[in-house]
Structures are given as C-alpha cells and as structure tokens.
C-alpha positions as protocol buffer text, in pm:
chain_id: "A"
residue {
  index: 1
  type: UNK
  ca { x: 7743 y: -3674 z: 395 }
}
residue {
  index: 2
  type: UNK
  ca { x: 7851 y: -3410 z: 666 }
}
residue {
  index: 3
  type: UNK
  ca { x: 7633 y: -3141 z: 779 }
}
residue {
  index: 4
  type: UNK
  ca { x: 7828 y: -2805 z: 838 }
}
residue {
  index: 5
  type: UNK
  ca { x: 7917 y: -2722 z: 1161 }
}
residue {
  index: 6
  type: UNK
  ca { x: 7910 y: -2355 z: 1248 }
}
residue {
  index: 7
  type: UNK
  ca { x: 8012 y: -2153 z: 1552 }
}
residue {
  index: 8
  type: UNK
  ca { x: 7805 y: -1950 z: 1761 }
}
residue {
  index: 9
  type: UNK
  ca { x: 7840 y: -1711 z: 2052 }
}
residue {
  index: 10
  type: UNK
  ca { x: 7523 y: -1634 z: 2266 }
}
residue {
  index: 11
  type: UNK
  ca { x: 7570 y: -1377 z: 2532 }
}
residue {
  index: 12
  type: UNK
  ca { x: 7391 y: -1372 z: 2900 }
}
residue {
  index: 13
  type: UNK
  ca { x: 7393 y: -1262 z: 3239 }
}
residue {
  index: 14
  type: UNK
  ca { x: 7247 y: -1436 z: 3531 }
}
residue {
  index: 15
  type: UNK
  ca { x: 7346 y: -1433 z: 3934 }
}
residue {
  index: 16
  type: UNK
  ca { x: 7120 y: -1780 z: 4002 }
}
residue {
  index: 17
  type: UNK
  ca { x: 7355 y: -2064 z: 3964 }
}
residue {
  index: 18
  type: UNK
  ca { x: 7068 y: -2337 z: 3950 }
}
residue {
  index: 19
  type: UNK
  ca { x: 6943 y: -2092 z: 3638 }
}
residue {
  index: 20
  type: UNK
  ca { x: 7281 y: -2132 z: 3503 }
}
residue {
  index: 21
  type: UNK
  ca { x: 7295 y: -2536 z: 3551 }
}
residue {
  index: 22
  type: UNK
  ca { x: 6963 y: -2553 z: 3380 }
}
residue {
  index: 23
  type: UNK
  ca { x: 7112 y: -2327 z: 3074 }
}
residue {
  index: 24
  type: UNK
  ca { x: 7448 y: -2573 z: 3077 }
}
residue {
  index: 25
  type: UNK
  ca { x: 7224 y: -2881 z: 3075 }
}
residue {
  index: 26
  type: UNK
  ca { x: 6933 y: -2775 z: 2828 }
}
residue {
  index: 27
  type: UNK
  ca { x: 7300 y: -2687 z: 2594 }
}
residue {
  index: 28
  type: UNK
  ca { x: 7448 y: -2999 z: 2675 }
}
residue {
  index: 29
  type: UNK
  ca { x: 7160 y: -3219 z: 2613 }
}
residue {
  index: 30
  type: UNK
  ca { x: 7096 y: -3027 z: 2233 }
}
residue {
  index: 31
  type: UNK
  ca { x: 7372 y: -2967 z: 2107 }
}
residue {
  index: 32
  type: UNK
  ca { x: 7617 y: -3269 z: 2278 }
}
residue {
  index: 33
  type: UNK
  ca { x: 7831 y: -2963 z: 2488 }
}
residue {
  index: 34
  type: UNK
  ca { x: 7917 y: -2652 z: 2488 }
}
residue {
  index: 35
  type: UNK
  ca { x: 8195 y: -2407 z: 2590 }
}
residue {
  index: 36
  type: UNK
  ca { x: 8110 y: -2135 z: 2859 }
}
residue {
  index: 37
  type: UNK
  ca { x: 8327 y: -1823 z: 2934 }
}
residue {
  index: 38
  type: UNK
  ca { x: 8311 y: -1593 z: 3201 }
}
residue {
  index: 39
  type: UNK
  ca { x: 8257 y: -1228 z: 3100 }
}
residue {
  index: 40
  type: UNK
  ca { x: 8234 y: -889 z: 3232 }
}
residue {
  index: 41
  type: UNK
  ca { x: 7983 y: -582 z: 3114 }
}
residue {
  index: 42
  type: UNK
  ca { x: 7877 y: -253 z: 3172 }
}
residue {
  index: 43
  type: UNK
  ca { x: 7658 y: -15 z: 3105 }
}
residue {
  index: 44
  type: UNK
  ca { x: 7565 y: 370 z: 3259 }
}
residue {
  index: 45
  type: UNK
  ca { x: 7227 y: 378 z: 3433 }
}
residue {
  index: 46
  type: UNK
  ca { x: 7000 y: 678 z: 3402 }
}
residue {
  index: 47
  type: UNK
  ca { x: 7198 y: 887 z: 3643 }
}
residue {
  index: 48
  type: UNK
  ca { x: 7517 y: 818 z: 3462 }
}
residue {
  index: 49
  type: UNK
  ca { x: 7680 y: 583 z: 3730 }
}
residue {
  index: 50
  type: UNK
  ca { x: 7856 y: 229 z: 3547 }
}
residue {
  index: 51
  type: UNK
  ca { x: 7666 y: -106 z: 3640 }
}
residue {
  index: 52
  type: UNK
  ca { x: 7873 y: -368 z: 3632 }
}
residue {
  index: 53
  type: UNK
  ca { x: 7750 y: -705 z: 3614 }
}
residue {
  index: 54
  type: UNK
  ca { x: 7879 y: -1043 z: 3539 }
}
residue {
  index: 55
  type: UNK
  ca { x: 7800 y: -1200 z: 3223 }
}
residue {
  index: 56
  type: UNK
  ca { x: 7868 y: -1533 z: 3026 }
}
residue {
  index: 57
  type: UNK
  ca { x: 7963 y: -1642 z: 2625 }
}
residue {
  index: 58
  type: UNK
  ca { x: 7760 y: -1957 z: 2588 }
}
residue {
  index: 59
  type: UNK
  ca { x: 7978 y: -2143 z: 2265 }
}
residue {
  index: 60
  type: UNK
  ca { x: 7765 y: -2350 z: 2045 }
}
residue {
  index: 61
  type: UNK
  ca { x: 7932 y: -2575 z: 1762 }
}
residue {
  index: 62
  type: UNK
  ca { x: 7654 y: -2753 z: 1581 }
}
residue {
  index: 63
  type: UNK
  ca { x: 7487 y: -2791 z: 1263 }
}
residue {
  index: 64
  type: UNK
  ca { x: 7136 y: -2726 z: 1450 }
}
residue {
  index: 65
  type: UNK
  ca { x: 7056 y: -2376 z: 1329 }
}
residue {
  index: 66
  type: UNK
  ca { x: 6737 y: -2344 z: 1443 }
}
residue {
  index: 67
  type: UNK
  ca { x: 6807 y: -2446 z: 1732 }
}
residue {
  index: 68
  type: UNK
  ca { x: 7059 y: -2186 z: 1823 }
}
residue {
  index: 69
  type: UNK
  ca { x: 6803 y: -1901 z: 1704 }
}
residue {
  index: 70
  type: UNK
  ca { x: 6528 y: -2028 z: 1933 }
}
residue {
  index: 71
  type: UNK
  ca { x: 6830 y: -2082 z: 2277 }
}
residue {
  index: 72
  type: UNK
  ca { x: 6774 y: -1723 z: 2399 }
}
residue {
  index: 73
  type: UNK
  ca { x: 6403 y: -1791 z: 2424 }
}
residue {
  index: 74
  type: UNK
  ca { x: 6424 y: -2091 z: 2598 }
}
residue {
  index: 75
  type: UNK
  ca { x: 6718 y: -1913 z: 2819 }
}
residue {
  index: 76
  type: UNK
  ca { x: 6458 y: -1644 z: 2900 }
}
residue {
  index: 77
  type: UNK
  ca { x: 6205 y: -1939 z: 3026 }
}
residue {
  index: 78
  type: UNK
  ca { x: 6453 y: -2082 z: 3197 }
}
residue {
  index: 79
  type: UNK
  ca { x: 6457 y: -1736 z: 3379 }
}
residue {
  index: 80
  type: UNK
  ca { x: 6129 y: -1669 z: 3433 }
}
residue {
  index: 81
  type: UNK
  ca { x: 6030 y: -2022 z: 3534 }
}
residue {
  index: 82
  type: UNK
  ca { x: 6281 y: -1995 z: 3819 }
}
residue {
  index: 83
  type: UNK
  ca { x: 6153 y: -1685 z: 3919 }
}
residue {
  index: 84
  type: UNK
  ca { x: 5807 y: -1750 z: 3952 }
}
residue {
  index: 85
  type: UNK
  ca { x: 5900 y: -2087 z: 4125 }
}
residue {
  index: 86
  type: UNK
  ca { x: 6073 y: -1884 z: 4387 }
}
residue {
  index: 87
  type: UNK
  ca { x: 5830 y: -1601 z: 4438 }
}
residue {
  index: 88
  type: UNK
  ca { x: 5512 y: -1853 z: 4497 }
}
C-alpha cells in the first residue's frame, strides 16, 4: 500500500549560507530532497521605509506530516545554534 504524498511550501529568510546548507541537508536527509526557490519580501518598518530582504520556498513532497509541522522549529535551532556558536 502507498502512503499519500502531499506538497508543502515552508517559507524562510536567512543571509548565513552554512545556516542554509544545514536547512538543505537536515531536508535532504528527512524527507530524501527537496526543491528550494529563491524569493523576494518586504515589509514597511516602523518609520514606513520598505525592507527588503531575501527569502527562500523550501518544497517538501512526502508523506511525513509530522515532520513537516515540526521543520520550522528545527529551522529556528538551526538558527540559533549558529548564532550562539558564532557569538562565543
């Protein structure tokens, strides 16, 4: 028996590319691959001026729900591990 396959987009920003690598690989290794898009966003700041920033569509085809929901947290560990490991 097949398990369904479903299709999912998770959105991110991040300017380290050995944060980035770690995201691809962590994907790669879960869910077999992955498709990655660059992106653009925006959004106005408190004095009204447009920040611009470049973003990425992480593509997901897997039958590993849970998975997927728990990808942004380990994205934002990812994140926050490379941070600390460059501020110590």
């Amino acid at each position: 028996k097949l398990n369904k396959m479903s299709k999912y987009n998770l959105y991110f920003a991040t300017h380290n590319k050995k944060q980035l690598n770690k995201i691809l690989t962590l994907s790669a290794d879960i869910f077999n691959g992955y498709t990655l898009t660059n992106s653009k966003g925006g959004w106005k700041d408190n004095n009204g001026k447009l920040i611009e920033e470049r973003s990425y569509i992480l593509t997901i085809i897997t039958d590993k729900a849970k998975e997927v929901e728990r990808l942004p947290d380990y994205i934002n560990w990812i994140a926050q591990k490379l941070l600390i490991a460059k501020t110590k």
